[in-house]
Short mmCIF file of C-alpha atoms in Angstrom, two decimals:
data_model
loop_
_atom_site.label_atom_id
_atom_site.label_comp_id
_atom_site.label_asym_id
_atom_site.label_seq_id
_atom_site.Cartn_x
_atom_site.Cartn_y
_atom_site.Cartn_z
CA MET A 1333 -0.01 0.01 0.00
CA HIS A 1334 1.08 3.57 -0.65
CA SER A 1335 1.93 5.71 2.37
CA PRO A 1336 -0.53 8.60 2.95
CA VAL A 1337 0.12 11.60 0.68
CA PRO A 1338 -0.08 14.98 2.42
CA ARG A 1339 -3.14 16.85 1.40
CA PRO A 1340 -2.27 20.12 -0.33
CA PRO A 1341 -3.82 23.32 0.87
CA SER A 1342 -6.97 24.69 -0.79
CA PHE A 1343 -6.97 27.60 -3.21
CA ARG A 1344 -8.72 29.93 -0.76
CA GLN A 1345 -5.59 32.01 -0.12
CA PRO A 1346 -4.41 34.22 -2.97
CA ALA A 1347 -0.73 33.15 -2.44
CA ALA A 1348 -1.47 29.43 -2.37
CA PRO A 1349 -0.62 28.66 -6.03
CA ARG A 1350 2.76 30.38 -5.65
CA ALA A 1351 3.96 29.56 -2.10
CA GLU A 1352 1.87 27.07 -0.23
CA LEU A 1353 1.63 24.66 -3.14
CA THR A 1354 5.30 24.66 -4.09
CA PRO A 1355 6.13 21.54 -1.97
CA PHE A 1356 3.40 19.69 -3.86
CA LEU A 1357 4.93 20.45 -7.34
CA THR A 1358 7.99 18.98 -8.96
CA PRO A 1359 10.62 21.69 -9.75
CA PRO A 1360 9.79 21.67 -13.46
CA LEU A 1361 6.10 22.16 -12.77
CA ALA A 1362 6.80 24.86 -10.15
CA ALA A 1363 8.91 26.64 -12.81
CA ALA A 1364 6.12 26.34 -15.37
CA VAL A 1365 3.57 27.78 -12.96
CA SER A 1366 5.92 30.68 -12.23
CA GLY A 1367 6.40 31.19 -15.94
CA ALA A 1368 2.65 31.29 -16.51
CA ARG A 1369 2.35 33.98 -13.85
CA ARG A 1370 5.07 36.09 -15.42
CA ARG A 1371 3.54 35.67 -18.88
CA ALA A 1372 0.09 36.87 -17.62
CA LEU A 1373 1.69 39.89 -15.96
CA ARG A 1374 3.76 40.67 -19.07
CA ASP A 1375 0.70 40.44 -21.34
CA GLY A 1376 -1.39 42.59 -19.03
CA ASP A 1377 -3.98 39.84 -18.50
CA ARG A 1378 -6.18 39.95 -15.42
CA GLN A 1379 -5.75 36.24 -14.62
CA ILE A 1380 -3.51 33.30 -15.24
CA ASP A 1381 -5.57 31.03 -17.57
CA THR A 1382 -5.08 27.60 -19.04
CA ALA A 1383 -3.55 29.00 -22.19
CA HIS A 1384 -0.79 30.67 -20.09
CA LEU A 1385 -0.26 27.32 -18.36
CA LEU A 1386 -0.11 25.45 -21.69
CA HIS A 1387 2.32 27.92 -23.13
CA SER A 1388 4.66 27.77 -20.14
CA LEU A 1389 4.45 23.94 -19.95
CA VAL A 1390 5.46 23.37 -23.62
CA GLU A 1391 8.31 25.88 -23.35
CA SER A 1392 9.79 24.88 -19.98
CA ASP A 1393 8.81 21.26 -19.25
CA PRO A 1394 10.47 18.71 -21.68
CA GLU A 1395 8.29 15.85 -20.39
CA ALA A 1396 5.10 17.80 -21.13
CA ALA A 1397 6.42 18.86 -24.55
CA ALA A 1398 7.26 15.26 -25.37
CA ALA A 1399 3.63 14.29 -24.93
CA PHE A 1400 2.90 15.99 -28.29
CA GLU A 1401 5.15 13.30 -29.93
CA SER A 1402 5.97 15.65 -32.84
CA GLY A 1403 7.98 18.82 -33.26
CA ASP A 1404 5.53 19.93 -35.96
CA ARG A 1405 2.55 19.55 -33.58
CA LEU A 1406 4.39 21.46 -30.89
CA ALA A 1407 5.34 24.24 -33.36
CA ARG A 1408 1.75 24.65 -34.49
CA VAL A 1409 0.58 24.92 -30.87
CA LEU A 1410 3.26 27.50 -30.05
CA GLY A 1411 2.38 29.37 -33.22
CA TYR A 1412 -1.17 29.90 -32.00
CA LEU A 1413 -0.08 30.66 -28.44
CA VAL A 1414 2.25 33.50 -29.49
CA GLN A 1415 -0.64 35.05 -31.40
CA ARG A 1416 -2.63 35.59 -28.17
CA SER A 1417 -2.53 39.39 -28.45
CA ILE A 1418 -4.47 39.29 -31.78
CA GLY A 1419 -7.60 37.60 -33.13
CA TYR A 1420 -9.22 35.14 -30.80
CA GLY A 1421 -7.00 36.32 -27.92
CA LEU A 1422 -8.54 39.74 -27.91
CA ARG A 1423 -11.89 38.52 -26.65
CA TRP A 1424 -10.12 36.67 -23.88
CA GLN A 1425 -9.08 40.01 -22.48
CA ARG A 1426 -12.74 40.93 -21.95
CA SER A 1427 -13.92 37.70 -20.32
CA VAL A 1428 -13.22 35.29 -17.46
CA GLU A 1429 -12.21 31.70 -18.32
CA GLU A 1430 -14.74 29.55 -16.52
CA SER A 1431 -14.26 25.82 -16.01
CA ALA A 1432 -16.50 24.02 -18.50
CA ALA A 1433 -20.08 25.26 -17.85
CA ARG A 1434 -19.34 25.81 -14.14
CA ARG A 1435 -18.55 22.15 -13.57
CA MET A 1436 -15.35 21.02 -12.04
CA LEU A 1437 -13.01 18.81 -14.03
CA PRO A 1438 -13.61 15.11 -13.38
CA ALA A 1439 -10.48 14.94 -11.23
CA THR A 1440 -11.86 17.66 -8.91
CA ARG A 1441 -15.52 16.77 -8.79
CA GLY A 1442 -16.79 16.98 -5.23
CA VAL A 1443 -14.57 19.89 -4.24
CA GLU A 1444 -16.38 23.08 -3.29
CA SER A 1445 -16.15 25.63 -6.07
CA ARG A 1446 -14.63 28.19 -3.73
CA GLU A 1447 -11.61 25.96 -3.27
CA VAL A 1448 -10.65 26.20 -6.91
CA ARG A 1449 -11.23 29.96 -7.21
CA ALA A 1450 -8.24 32.16 -6.42
CA PRO A 1451 -7.64 35.85 -7.10
CA GLY A 1452 -5.36 36.06 -10.07
CA TRP A 1453 -6.30 32.61 -11.40
CA SER A 1454 -9.14 31.80 -13.76
CA PRO A 1455 -11.57 29.19 -12.44
CA ALA A 1456 -10.50 26.77 -15.20
CA ALA A 1457 -6.78 27.27 -14.47
CA ALA A 1458 -7.26 26.76 -10.78
CA ALA A 1459 -9.35 23.65 -11.38
CA ALA A 1460 -6.68 22.30 -13.68
CA LEU A 1461 -3.98 22.74 -11.08
CA GLU A 1462 -6.14 21.11 -8.47
CA GLY A 1463 -6.71 18.26 -10.94
CA ALA A 1464 -3.01 17.81 -11.44
CA LEU A 1465 -2.47 17.56 -7.64
CA ARG A 1466 -5.26 14.91 -7.40
CA ARG A 1467 -3.80 12.87 -10.28
CA ALA A 1468 -0.51 12.69 -8.46
CA ALA A 1469 -2.13 11.86 -5.14
CA GLY A 1470 -4.09 9.07 -6.86
CA ARG A 1471 -0.79 7.46 -7.85
CA GLY A 1472 0.50 7.86 -4.28
CA GLU A 1473 2.98 10.49 -5.31
CA PRO A 1474 3.54 13.59 -3.17
CA GLN A 1475 4.24 15.98 -6.04
CA ALA A 1476 2.33 16.74 -9.30
CA ARG A 1477 4.30 16.84 -12.55
CA GLY A 1478 3.96 18.84 -15.70
CA VAL A 1479 2.23 15.96 -17.48
CA ASP A 1480 -0.35 15.88 -14.68
CA LEU A 1481 -1.19 19.52 -15.32
CA LEU A 1482 -1.12 18.99 -19.13
CA ALA A 1483 -3.60 16.11 -18.78
CA ALA A 1484 -5.89 18.21 -16.56
CA VAL A 1485 -5.78 21.22 -18.86
CA ALA A 1486 -6.52 19.12 -21.95
CA ALA A 1487 -9.45 17.45 -20.18
CA ASP A 1488 -11.52 20.59 -19.92
CA PRO A 1489 -13.38 20.83 -23.23
CA GLU A 1490 -14.12 24.53 -22.90
CA SER A 1491 -10.76 25.80 -21.71
CA ARG A 1492 -8.72 28.27 -23.64
CA ALA A 1493 -5.92 25.78 -23.85
CA VAL A 1494 -8.18 23.28 -25.53
CA GLU A 1495 -9.32 25.99 -27.96
CA VAL A 1496 -5.68 26.49 -28.90
CA LEU A 1497 -5.06 22.78 -29.26
CA ARG A 1498 -8.03 22.33 -31.56
CA ARG A 1499 -6.99 25.31 -33.70
CA ALA A 1500 -3.60 23.67 -34.07
CA GLY A 1501 -5.20 20.37 -35.13
CA ILE A 1502 -4.35 18.55 -31.85
CA ASP A 1503 -6.91 16.09 -30.41
CA PRO A 1504 -7.16 17.17 -26.70
CA ALA A 1505 -8.46 13.81 -25.53
CA ALA A 1506 -5.58 11.93 -27.18
CA LEU A 1507 -3.09 14.44 -25.75
CA ALA A 1508 -4.55 14.02 -22.27
CA ALA A 1509 -4.25 10.23 -22.62
CA ARG A 1510 -0.63 10.44 -23.62
CA ALA A 1511 0.10 12.81 -20.73
CA ASP A 1512 -1.59 10.44 -18.33
CA LEU A 1513 0.41 7.55 -19.76
CA ALA A 1514 3.65 9.49 -19.33
CA ALA A 1515 2.80 10.02 -15.68
CA THR A 1516 2.12 6.32 -15.07
CA PRO A 1517 4.91 4.49 -13.25
CA ARG A 1518 6.84 1.99 -15.38
CA GLU A 1519 5.83 -0.95 -13.18
CA ALA A 1520 2.16 -0.14 -13.61
CA LEU A 1521 2.57 -0.06 -17.41
CA ASP A 1522 4.38 -3.37 -17.42
CA GLY A 1523 1.52 -5.00 -15.58
CA ALA A 1524 -1.35 -3.39 -17.53
CA GLY A 1525 -1.00 -5.21 -20.85
CA GLY A 1526 -3.56 -2.99 -22.54
CA PRO A 1527 -3.06 -0.91 -25.71
CA ALA A 1528 -1.47 2.45 -25.45
CA PRO A 1529 -3.39 5.62 -26.54
CA ASP A 1530 -3.85 6.18 -30.30
CA GLY A 1531 -3.71 2.39 -30.93
CA ALA A 1532 0.01 1.96 -30.16
CA SER A 1533 0.99 -1.46 -29.04
CA GLY A 1534 2.34 -2.18 -25.58
CA SER A 1535 5.77 -2.85 -27.13
CA THR A 1536 5.98 0.69 -28.40
CA ARG A 1537 4.89 2.48 -25.25
CA ARG A 1538 6.87 5.36 -23.97
CA GLU A 1539 9.51 4.85 -21.35
CA GLY A 1540 8.39 5.60 -17.80
CA PRO A 1541 9.01 8.90 -16.20
CA SER A 1542 12.59 9.88 -15.39
CA GLN A 1543 13.64 9.93 -11.74
CA GLN A 1544 12.71 13.14 -10.01
CA VAL A 1545 15.54 15.25 -8.64
#
């Protein structure tokens, strides 16, 4: 049995995503979250949203970037993300990114909505980070990784990150499945025996996650 995993603090305090949650994030994910905050401030956006998180993840977390499985796919996503200040991104400046129709992500269902709402974070971004923490806790791991956040972001069908993914021709559900697979321990994969996402055979599955520092 896994030893109990410490329960991360809720999102009720404005500083929680930056300070109180740091022990529950791997260094690459903590760096990605900090990068998303800097990007939001630099762009003059009112809140960190899922597109900020996606942008920071693919630029700073190699494991999350590898889930795209193709440099061309990644380049298309980045191409749309850097155009945030024009076109579709303009309407984002005048609206709040809600989590899909006010529902929590599946990984966070049952949590009071006030726990995933934090000043400076969109409801969808806060719910995605909460979902990443719960994915890690479900594996018995004390820290969430970038692929956990990528899977949570891609699982919200109405998030801004998913809008970018679709515009770039990326299937969000398949990406979320690959991210979940990347987060799965090697021994669990060896014992599963089922097909990998996108129809890949077990013999071609990705290697398990690298050892955390």
